[in-house]
Short mmCIF file of C-alpha atoms and ligand atoms in Angstrom, two decimals:
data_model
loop_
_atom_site.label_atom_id
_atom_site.label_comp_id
_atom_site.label_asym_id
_atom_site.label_seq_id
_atom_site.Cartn_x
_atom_site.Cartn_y
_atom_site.Cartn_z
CA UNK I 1 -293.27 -140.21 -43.82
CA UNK I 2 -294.38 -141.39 -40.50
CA UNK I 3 -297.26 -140.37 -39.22
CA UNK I 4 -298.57 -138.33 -36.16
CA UNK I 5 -300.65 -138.86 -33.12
CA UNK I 6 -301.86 -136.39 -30.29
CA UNK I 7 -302.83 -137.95 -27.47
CA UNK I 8 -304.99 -136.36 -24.15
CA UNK I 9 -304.85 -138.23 -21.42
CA UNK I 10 -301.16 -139.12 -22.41
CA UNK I 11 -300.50 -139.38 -18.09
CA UNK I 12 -302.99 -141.78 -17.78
CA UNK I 13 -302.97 -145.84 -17.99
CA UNK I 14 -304.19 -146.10 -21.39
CA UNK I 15 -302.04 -143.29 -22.52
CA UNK I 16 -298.51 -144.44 -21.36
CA UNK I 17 -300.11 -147.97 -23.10
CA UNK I 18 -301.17 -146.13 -26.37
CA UNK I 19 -298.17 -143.79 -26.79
CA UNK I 20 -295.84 -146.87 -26.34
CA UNK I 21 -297.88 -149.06 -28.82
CA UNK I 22 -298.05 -146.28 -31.40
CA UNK I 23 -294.31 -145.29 -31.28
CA UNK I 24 -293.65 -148.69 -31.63
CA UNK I 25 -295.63 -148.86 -34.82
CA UNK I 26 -293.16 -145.84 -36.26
CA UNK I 27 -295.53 -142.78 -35.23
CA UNK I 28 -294.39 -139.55 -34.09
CA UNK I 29 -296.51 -139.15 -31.01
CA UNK I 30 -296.94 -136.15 -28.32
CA UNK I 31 -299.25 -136.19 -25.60
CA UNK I 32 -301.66 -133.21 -23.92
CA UNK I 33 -300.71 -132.18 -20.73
CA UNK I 34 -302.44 -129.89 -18.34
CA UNK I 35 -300.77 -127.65 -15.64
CA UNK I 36 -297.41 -125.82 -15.27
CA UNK I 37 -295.83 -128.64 -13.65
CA UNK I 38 -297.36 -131.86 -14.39
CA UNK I 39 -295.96 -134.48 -11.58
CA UNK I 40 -296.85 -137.43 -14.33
CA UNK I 41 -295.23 -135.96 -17.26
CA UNK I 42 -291.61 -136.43 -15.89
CA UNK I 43 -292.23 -140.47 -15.22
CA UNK I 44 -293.83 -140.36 -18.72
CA UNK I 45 -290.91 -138.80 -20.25
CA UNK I 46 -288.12 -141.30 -18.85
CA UNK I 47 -289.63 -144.28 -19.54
CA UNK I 48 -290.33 -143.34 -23.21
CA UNK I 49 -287.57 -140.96 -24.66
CA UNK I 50 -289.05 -140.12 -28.03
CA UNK I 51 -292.67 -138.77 -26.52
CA UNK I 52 -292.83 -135.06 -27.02
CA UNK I 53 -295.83 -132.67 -25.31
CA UNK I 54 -298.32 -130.18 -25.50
CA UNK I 55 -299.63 -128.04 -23.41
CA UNK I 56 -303.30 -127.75 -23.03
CA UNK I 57 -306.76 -128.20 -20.93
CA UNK I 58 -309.87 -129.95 -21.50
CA UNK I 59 -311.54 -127.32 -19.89
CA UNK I 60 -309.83 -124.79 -22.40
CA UNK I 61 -310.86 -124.22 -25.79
CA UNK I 62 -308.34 -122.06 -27.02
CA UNK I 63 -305.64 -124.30 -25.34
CA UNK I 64 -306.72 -126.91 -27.65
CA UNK I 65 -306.90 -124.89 -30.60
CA UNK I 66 -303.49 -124.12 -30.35
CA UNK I 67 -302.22 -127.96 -29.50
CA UNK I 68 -303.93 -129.08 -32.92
CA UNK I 69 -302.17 -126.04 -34.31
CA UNK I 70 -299.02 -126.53 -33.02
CA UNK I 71 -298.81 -130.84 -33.99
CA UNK I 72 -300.59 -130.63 -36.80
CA UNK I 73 -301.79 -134.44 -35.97
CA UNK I 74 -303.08 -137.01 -38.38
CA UNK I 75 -304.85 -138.77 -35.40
CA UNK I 76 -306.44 -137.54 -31.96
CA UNK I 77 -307.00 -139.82 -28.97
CA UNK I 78 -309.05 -138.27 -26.96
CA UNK I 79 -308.30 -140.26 -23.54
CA UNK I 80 -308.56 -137.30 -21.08
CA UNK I 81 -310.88 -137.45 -18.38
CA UNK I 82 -312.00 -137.63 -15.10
CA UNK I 83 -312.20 -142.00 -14.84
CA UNK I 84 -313.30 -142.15 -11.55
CA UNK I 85 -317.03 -142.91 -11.08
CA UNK I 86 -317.60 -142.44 -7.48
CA UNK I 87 -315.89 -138.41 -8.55
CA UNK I 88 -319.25 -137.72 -10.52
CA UNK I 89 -321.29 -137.71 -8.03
CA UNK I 90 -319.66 -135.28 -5.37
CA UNK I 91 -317.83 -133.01 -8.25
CA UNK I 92 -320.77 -133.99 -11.23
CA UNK I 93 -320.05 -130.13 -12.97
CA UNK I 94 -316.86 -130.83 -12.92
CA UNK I 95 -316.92 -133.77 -14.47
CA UNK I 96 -319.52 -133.02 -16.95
CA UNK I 97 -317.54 -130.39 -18.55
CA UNK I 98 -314.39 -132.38 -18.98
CA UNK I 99 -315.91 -135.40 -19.99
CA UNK I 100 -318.47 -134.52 -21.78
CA UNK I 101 -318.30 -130.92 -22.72
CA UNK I 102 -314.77 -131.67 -23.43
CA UNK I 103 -314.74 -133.79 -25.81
CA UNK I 104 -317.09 -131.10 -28.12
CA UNK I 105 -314.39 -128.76 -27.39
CA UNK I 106 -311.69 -130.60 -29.27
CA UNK I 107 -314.06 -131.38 -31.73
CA UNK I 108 -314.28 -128.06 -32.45
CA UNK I 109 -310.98 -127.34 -32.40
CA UNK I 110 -310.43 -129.99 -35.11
CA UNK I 111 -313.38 -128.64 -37.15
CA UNK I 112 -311.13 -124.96 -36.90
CA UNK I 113 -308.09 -125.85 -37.80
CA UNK I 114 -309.21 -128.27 -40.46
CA UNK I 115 -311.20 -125.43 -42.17
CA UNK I 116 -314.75 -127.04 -41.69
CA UNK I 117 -317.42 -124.52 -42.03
CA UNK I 118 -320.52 -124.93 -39.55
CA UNK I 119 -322.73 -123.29 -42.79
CA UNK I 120 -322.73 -125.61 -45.25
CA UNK I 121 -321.98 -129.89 -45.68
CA UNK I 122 -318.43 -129.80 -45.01
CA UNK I 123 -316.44 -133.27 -46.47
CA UNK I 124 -314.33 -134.53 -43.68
CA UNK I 125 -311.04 -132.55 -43.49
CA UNK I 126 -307.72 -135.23 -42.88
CA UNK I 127 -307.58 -135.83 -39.01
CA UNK I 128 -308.82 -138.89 -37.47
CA UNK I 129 -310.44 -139.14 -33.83
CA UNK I 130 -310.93 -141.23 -31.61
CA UNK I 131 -312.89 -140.53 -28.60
CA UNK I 132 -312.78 -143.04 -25.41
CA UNK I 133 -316.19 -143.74 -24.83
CA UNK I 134 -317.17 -146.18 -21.77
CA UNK I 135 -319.42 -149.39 -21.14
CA UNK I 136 -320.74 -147.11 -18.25
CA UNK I 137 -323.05 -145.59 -20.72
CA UNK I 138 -324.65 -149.23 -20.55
CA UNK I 139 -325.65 -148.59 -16.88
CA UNK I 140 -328.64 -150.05 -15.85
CA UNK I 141 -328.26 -152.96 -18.59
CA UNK I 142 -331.58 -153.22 -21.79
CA UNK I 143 -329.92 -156.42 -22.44
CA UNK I 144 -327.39 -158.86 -22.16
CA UNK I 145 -324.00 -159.11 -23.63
CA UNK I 146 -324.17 -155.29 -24.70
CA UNK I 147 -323.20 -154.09 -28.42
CA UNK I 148 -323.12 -151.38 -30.25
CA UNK I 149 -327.10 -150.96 -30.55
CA UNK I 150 -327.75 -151.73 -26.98
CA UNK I 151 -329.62 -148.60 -25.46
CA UNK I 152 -328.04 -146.29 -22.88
CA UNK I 153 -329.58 -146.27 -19.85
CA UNK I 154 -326.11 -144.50 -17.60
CA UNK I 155 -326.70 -144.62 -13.82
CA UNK I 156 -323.68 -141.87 -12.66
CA UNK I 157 -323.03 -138.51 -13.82
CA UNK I 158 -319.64 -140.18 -15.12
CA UNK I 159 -321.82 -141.96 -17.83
CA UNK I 160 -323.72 -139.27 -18.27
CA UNK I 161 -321.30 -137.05 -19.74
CA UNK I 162 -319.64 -139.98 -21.45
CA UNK I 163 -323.09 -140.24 -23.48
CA UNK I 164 -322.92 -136.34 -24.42
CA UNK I 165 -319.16 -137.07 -25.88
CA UNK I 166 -320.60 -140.29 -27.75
CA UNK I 167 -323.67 -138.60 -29.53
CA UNK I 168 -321.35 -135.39 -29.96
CA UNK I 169 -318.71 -137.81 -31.78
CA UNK I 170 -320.98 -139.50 -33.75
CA UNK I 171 -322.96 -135.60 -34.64
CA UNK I 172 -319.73 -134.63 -36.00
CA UNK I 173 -319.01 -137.32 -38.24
CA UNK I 174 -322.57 -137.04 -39.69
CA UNK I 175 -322.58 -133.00 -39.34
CA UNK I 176 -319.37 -132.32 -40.92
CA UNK I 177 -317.97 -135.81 -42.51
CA UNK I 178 -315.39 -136.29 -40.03
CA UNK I 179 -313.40 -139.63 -39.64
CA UNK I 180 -314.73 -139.70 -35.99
CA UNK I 181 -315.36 -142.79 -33.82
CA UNK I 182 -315.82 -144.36 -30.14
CA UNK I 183 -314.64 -147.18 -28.59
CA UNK I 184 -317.03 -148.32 -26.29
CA UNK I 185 -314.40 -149.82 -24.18
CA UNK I 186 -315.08 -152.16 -21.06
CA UNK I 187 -313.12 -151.95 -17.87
CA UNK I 188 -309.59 -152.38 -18.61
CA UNK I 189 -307.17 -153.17 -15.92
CA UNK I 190 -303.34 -153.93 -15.50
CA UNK I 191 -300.17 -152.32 -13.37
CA UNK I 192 -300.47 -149.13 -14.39
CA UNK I 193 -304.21 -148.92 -13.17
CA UNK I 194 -305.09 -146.17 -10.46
CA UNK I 195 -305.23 -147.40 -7.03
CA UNK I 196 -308.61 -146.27 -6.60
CA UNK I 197 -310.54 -148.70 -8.68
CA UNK I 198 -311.45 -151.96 -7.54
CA UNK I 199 -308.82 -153.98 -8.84
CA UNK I 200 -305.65 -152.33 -7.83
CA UNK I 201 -307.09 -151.26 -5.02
CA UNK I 202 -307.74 -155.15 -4.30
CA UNK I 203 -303.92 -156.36 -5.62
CA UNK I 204 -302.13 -153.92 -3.71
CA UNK I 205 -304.13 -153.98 -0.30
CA UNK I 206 -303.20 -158.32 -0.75
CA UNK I 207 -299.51 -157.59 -0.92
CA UNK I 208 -299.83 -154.89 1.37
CA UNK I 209 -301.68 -157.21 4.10
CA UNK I 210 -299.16 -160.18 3.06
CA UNK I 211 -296.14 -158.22 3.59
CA UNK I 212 -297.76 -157.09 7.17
CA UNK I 213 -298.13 -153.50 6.11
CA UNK I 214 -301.99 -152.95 6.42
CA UNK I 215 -304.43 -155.47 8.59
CA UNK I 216 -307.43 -155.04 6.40
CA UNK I 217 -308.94 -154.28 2.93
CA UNK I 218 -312.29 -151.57 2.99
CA UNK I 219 -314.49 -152.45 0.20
CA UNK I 220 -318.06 -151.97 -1.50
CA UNK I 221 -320.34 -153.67 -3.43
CA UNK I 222 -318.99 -157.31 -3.95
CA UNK I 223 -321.67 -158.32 -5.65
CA UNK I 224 -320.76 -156.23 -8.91
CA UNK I 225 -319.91 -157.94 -12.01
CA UNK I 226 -317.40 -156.43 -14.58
CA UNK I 227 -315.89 -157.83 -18.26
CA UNK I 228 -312.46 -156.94 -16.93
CA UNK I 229 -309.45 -157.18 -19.84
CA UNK I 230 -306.09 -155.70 -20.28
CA UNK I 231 -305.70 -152.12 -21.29
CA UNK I 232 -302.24 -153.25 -22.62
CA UNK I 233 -304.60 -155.38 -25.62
CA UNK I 234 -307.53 -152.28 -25.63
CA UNK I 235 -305.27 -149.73 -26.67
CA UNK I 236 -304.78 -151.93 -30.00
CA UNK I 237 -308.04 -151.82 -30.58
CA UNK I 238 -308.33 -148.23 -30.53
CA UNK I 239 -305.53 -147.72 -33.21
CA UNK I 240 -307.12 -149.99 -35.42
CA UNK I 241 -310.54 -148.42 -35.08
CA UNK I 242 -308.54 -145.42 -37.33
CA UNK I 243 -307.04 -147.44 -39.69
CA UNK I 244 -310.63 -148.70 -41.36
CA UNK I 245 -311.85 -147.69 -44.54
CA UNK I 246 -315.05 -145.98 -42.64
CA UNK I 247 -315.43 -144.73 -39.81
CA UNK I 248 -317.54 -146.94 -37.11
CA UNK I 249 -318.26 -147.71 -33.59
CA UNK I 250 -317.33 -150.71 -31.83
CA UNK I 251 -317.72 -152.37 -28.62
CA UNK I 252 -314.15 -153.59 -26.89
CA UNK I 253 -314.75 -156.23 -24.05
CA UNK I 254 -313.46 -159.96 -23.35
CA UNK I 255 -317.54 -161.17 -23.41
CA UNK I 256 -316.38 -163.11 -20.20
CA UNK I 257 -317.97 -161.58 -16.55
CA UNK I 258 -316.84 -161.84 -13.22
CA UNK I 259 -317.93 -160.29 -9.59
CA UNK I 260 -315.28 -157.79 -7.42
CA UNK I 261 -315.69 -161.05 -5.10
CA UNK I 262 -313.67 -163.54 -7.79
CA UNK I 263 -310.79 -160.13 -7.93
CA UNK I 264 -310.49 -160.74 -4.70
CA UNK I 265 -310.33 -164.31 -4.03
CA UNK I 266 -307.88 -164.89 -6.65
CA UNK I 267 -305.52 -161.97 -5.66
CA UNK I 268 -305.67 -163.36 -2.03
CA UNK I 269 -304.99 -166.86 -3.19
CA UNK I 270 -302.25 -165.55 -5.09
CA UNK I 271 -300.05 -164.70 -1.73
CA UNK I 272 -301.40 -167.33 -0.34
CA UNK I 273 -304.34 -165.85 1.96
CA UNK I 274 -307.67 -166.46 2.17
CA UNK I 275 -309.67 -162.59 1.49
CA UNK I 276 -312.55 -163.77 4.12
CA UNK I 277 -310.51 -163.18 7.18
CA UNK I 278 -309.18 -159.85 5.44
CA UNK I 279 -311.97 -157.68 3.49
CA UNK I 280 -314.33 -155.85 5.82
CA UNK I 281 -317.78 -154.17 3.70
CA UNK I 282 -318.18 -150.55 4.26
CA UNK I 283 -321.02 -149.08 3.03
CA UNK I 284 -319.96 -145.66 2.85
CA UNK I 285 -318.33 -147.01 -0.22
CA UNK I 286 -321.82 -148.63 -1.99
CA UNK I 287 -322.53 -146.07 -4.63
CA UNK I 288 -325.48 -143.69 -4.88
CA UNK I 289 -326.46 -145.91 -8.09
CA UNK I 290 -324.78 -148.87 -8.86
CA UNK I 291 -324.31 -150.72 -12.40
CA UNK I 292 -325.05 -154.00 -11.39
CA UNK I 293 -323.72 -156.29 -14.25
CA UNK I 294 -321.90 -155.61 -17.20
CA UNK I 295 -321.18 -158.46 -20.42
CA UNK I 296 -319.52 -157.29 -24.01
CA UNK I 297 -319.92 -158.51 -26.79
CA UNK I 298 -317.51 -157.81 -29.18
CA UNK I 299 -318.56 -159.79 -32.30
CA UNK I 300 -318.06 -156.32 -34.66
CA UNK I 301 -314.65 -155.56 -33.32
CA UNK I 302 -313.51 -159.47 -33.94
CA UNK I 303 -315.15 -159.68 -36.90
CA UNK I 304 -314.22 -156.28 -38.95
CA UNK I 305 -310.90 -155.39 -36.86
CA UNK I 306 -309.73 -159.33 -36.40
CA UNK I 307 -309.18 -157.55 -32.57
CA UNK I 308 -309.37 -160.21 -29.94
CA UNK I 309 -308.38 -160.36 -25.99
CA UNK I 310 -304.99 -162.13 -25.08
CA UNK I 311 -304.51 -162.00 -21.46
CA UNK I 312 -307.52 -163.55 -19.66
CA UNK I 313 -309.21 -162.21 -16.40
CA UNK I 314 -307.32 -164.82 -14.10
CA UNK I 315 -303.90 -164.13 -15.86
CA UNK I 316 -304.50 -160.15 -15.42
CA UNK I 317 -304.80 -160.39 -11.83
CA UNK I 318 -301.86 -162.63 -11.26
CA UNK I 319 -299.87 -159.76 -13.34
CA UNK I 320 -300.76 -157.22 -11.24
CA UNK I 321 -300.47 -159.36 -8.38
CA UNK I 322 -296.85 -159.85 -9.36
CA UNK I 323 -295.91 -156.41 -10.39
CA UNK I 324 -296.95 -155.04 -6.97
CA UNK I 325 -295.07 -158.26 -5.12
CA UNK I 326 -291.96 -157.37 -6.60
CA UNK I 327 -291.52 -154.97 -5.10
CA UNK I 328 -290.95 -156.68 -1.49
CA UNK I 329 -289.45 -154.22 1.16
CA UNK I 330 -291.34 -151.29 2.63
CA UNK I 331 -289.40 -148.61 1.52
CA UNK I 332 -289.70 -149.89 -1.93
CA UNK I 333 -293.32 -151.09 -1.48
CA UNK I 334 -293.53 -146.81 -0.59
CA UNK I 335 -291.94 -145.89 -3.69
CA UNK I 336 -293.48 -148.19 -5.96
CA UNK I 337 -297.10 -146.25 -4.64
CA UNK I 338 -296.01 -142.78 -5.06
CA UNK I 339 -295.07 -144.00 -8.34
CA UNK I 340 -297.98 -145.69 -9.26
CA UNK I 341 -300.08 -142.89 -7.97
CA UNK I 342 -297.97 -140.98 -10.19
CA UNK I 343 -299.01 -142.40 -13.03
P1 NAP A 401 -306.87 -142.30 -16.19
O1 NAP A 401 -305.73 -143.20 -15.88
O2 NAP A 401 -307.71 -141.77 -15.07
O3 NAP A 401 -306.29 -141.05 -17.02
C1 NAP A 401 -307.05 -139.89 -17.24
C2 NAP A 401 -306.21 -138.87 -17.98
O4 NAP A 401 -307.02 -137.71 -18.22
C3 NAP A 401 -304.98 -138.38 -17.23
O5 NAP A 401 -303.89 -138.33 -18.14
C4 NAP A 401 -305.35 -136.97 -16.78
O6 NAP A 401 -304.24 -136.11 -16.73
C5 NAP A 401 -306.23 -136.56 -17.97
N1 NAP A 401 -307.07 -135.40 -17.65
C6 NAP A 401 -308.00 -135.30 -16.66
N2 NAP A 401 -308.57 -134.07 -16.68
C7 NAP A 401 -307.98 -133.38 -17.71
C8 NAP A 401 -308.15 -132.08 -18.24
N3 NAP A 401 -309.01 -131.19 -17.73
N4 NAP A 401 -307.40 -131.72 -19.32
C9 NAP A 401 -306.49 -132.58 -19.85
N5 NAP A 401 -306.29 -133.83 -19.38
C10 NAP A 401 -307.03 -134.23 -18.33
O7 NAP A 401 -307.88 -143.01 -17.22
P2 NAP A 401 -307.65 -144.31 -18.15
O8 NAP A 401 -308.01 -145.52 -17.37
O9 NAP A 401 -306.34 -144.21 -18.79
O10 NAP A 401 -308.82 -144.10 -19.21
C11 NAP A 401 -308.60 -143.37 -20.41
C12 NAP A 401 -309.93 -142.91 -20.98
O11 NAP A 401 -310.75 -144.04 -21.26
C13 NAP A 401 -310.76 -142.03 -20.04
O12 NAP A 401 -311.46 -141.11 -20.85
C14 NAP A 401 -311.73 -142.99 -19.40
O13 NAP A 401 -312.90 -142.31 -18.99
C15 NAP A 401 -311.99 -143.93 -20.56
N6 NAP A 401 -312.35 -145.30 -20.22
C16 NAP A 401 -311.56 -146.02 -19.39
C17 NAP A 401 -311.88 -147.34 -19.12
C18 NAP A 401 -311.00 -148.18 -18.23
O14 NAP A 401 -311.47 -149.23 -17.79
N7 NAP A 401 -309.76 -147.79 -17.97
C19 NAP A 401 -313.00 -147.91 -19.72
C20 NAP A 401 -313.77 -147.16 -20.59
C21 NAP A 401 -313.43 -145.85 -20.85
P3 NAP A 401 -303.56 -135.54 -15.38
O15 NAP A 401 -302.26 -136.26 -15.22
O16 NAP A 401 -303.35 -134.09 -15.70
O17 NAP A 401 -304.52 -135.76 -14.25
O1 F7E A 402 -315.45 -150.22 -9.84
C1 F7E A 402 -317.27 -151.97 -7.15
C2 F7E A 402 -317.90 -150.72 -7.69
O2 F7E A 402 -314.08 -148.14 -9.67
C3 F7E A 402 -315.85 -151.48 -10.33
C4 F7E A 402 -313.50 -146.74 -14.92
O3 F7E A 402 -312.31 -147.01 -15.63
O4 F7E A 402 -314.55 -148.72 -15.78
C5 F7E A 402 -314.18 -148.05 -14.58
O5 F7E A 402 -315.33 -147.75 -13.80
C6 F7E A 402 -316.94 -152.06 -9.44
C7 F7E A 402 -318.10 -151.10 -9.14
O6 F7E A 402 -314.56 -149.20 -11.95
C8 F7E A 402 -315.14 -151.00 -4.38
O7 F7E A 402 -319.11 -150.41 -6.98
C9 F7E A 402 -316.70 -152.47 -4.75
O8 F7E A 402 -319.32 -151.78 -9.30
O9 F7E A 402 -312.97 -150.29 -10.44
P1 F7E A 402 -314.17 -149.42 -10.42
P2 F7E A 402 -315.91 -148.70 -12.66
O10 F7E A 402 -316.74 -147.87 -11.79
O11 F7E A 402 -316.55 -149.90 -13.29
C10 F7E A 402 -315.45 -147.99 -16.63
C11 F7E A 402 -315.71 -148.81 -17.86
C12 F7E A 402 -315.00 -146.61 -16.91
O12 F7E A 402 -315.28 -146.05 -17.96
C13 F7E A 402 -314.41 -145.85 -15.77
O13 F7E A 402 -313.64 -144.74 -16.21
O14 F7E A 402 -316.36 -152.38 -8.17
N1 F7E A 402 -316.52 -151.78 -5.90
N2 F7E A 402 -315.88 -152.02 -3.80
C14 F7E A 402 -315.55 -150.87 -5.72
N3 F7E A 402 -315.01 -149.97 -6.55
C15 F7E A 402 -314.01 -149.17 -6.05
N4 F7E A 402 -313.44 -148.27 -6.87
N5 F7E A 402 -313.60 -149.26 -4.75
C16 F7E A 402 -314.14 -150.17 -3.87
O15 F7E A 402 -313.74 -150.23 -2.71
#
C-alpha cells in the first residue's frame, strides 16, 4: 500500500518541490492550505493532478486536529511559515506564533490523534515529522562551517521562533517517543523562489533591466555571505531524514559560501551586463541585525543519508537566470511574475 504524506506549506517553493518528489516516489500526498480561496492552490493543482488538500491554519489548533484526522498521514512536513526575514521584525507576533508556536500546535495535534498521553512515557505512536528548521538559527555564527552541535546564537525574530519549533521538535521526540526531526536546511534557491529574497530578486531585476523594463536594481547588504543550493536537491534530503532507522537531526548545506555580490555579478554576466552600472545600495534595506556569514557542513547528512548537492551555486543562478529569460516579451515577462508571485 502506498504510503501518505501531509504537507503545510504545500503553496510554497519547497512544497510544490516536495509534493512532486514524493508523488513521484508512489506516495499519496495532500497539502495544508489556509483561507477560503487560496490564489496558490489552483497553480498547484494544474501542474500536479494527483495532489489532493486540506484545509487548515497554523494559527489554528483545531484546524489541524481535524487535517491529521481527516488524512490520517504516515508523514508530516511541516513547511508552513512565514520565510521572509526582514517580516519578523515589523510583524515579530505574527511571526512568532506561526513559526514557532506553530509548529507545537501540530505537534500536538499529532500527539491527539495518535493517542499519546501527556501523563505518563508515551512510545512513539506511527506518524513521522519533519519540521523545516533554518540555518538562521546559526545567526551570529560560534563557529565555522556550522553542524548540528554548533550553538544558536539567532539575530531576527524569524530565527527566533525557528529555535522554539527546533527545541519543541526535539522535546517531543524525547517527551513522548515521537519519530520527530529537523532539517537544519541552508538557503535554498531555484525558479520557484519568492521574488523577495535576494536571489530572485537579483535574476529577475537582470532580465528585467536587459529586456529594458526597469533601469535599476535596489539592494542591501552586499557584503552577506550565504551556502546557497537548490531546493529542487533539499527536498530529498528531507524525505530521507524519515526513512532512517532513528530519528536525528541533520544539517543540509552545499559547505561552499558566496557573497549577494558574486549573485549578482554572475546573473548580470549572464545577459551580458555588467551589475556595477545597474545596482544602486539602499540602506533602508540593511537589516536591523544582520547574519553576516553563513558555511554548512553537512558531513552527517553525506555520511548517514549518502545526501549530497548536485547543482552548484554558479549552475543555480544560470537556471534561474534562464527560466526568467524565457520568457522574453513584456506581456509574458507580466505573466510569468504574477505567476511566480503566485507561487
Ligand atoms: P515559502 O515559499 O515562503 O512558503 C511558505 C508556505 O507557508 C506557503 O505555502 C504559505 O502558504 C505557508 N503558510 C504561511 N503561513 C501559514 C499559516 N498560518 N498556515 C498555513 N500555512 C501557512 O517558503 P519555502 O522557501 O518553501 O520554505 C519552506 C520552509 O522551510 C519554511 O518553513 C521556511 O521557513 C523553511 N526554510 C526555508 C529555507 C529556504 O532557503 N527556502 C531555508 C531554511 C528553512 P500561503 O500560500 O497560504 O501563503
Ligand atoms: O537574504 C541580503 C540580506 O532574504 C539573503 C529564507 O529562506 O534563508 C532565507 O533567509 C541575504 C541577507 O534570505 C537584499 O541582508 C542584500 O543577508 O534572500 P534573503 P535569508 O534572509 O538568508 C534562510 C535559511 C531561511 O530560513 C529563510 O526562510 O541577502 N540582501 N540585499 C538582501 N536580501 C533581500 N531579501 N533583499 C535585498 O534587497
Amino acid at each position: 500500500m502506498s504510503k501518505r504524506a501531509l504537507i503545510t506549506g504545500i503553496t510554497g517553493q519547497d512544497g510544490s518541490y516536495l509534493a512532486e518528489h514524493l508523488l513521484d516516489l508512489g506516495y499519496e500526498v495532500y497539502g495544508l492550505v489556509r483561507g477560503q480561496a487560496n490564489p496558490r492552490k489552483g497553480r498547484l493543482s494544474q501542474l500536479m493532478k494527483d495532489l489532493s488538500f486540506v484545509g487548515g491554519d497554523m494559527m489554528d489548533q483545531g484546524s489541524l486536529v481535524a487535517a491529521l484526522d481527516a488524512v490520517q498521514p504516515d508523514e508530516v512536513y511541516n513547511l508552513a511559515a512565514i520565510s521572509f526575514v526582514p517580516l519578523s521584525w515589523s510583524q515579530a507576533e505574527l511571526v512568532s506564533e506561526i513559526n514557532g508556536t506553530g509548529v507545537l500546535r501540530i505537534l500536538e495535534a499529532i500527539r491527539i490523534v495518535s493517542g499519546l498521553s501527556t501523563s505518563r512515557t508515551a512510545t512513539g505512536g506511527q506518524i513521522r515529522f519533519y519540521q523545516a528548521s533554518s540555518s538562521e538559527m546559526f545567526g551570529e555564527v560560534a563557529e565555522s562551517p556550522q553542524h548540528e552541535a554548533t550553538p544558536f546564537h539567532p539575530r531576527s525574530p524569524y530565527g527566533v521562533a525557528k529555535s522554539f519549533g527546533h527545541f519543541i521538535t526535539r522535546n517531543y521526540r524525547e517527551s513522548y517517543g515521537l519519530y520527530a526531526v529537523s532539517g537544519m536546511l541552508f538557503n535554498h534557491e531555484s525558479p520557484r523562489r519568492g521574488l523577495e529574497f535576494v536571489t530572485r530578486k537579483i535574476t529577475c531585476g537582470a532580465v528585467n533591466i536587459k529586456l529594458g523594463q526597469q533601469e535599476k536594481l535596489l539592494l542591501g547588504n552586499m557584503a552577506a555571505q550565504r551556502d546557497w543550493g537548490y531546493a529542487g536537491d533539499y527536498v530529498q534530503a528531507m524525505h530521507m531524514m524519515l526513512q532512517q532507522p532513528e530519528p536525528r537531526d541533520y544539517v543540509i548545506g552545499t559547505g561552499r559560501t558566496h557573497t549577494v555580490e558574486d549573485v549578482a555579478r554572475i546573473a548580470f554576466e549572464a545577459v551580458g551586463l555588467d551589475w556595477r552600472d545597474y545596482v544602486v545600495i539602499d540602506p533602508g534595506l540593511v537589516r536591523p541585525a544582520e547574519v553576516d556569514t553563513l558555511c554548512a557542513n553537512p558531513a552527517k547528512a553525506q555520511a548517514e543519508l549518502g545526501w549530497r548537492p548536485t547543482v552548484s551555486f554558479e549552475e543555480l543562478i544560470q537556471m534561474m537566470v534562464d527560466s526568467d529569460l524565457s520568457h522574453t516579451t513584456k506581456e509574458q515577462q507580466y505573466g510569468h511574475l504574477q505567476l511566480a508571485a503566485a507561487w
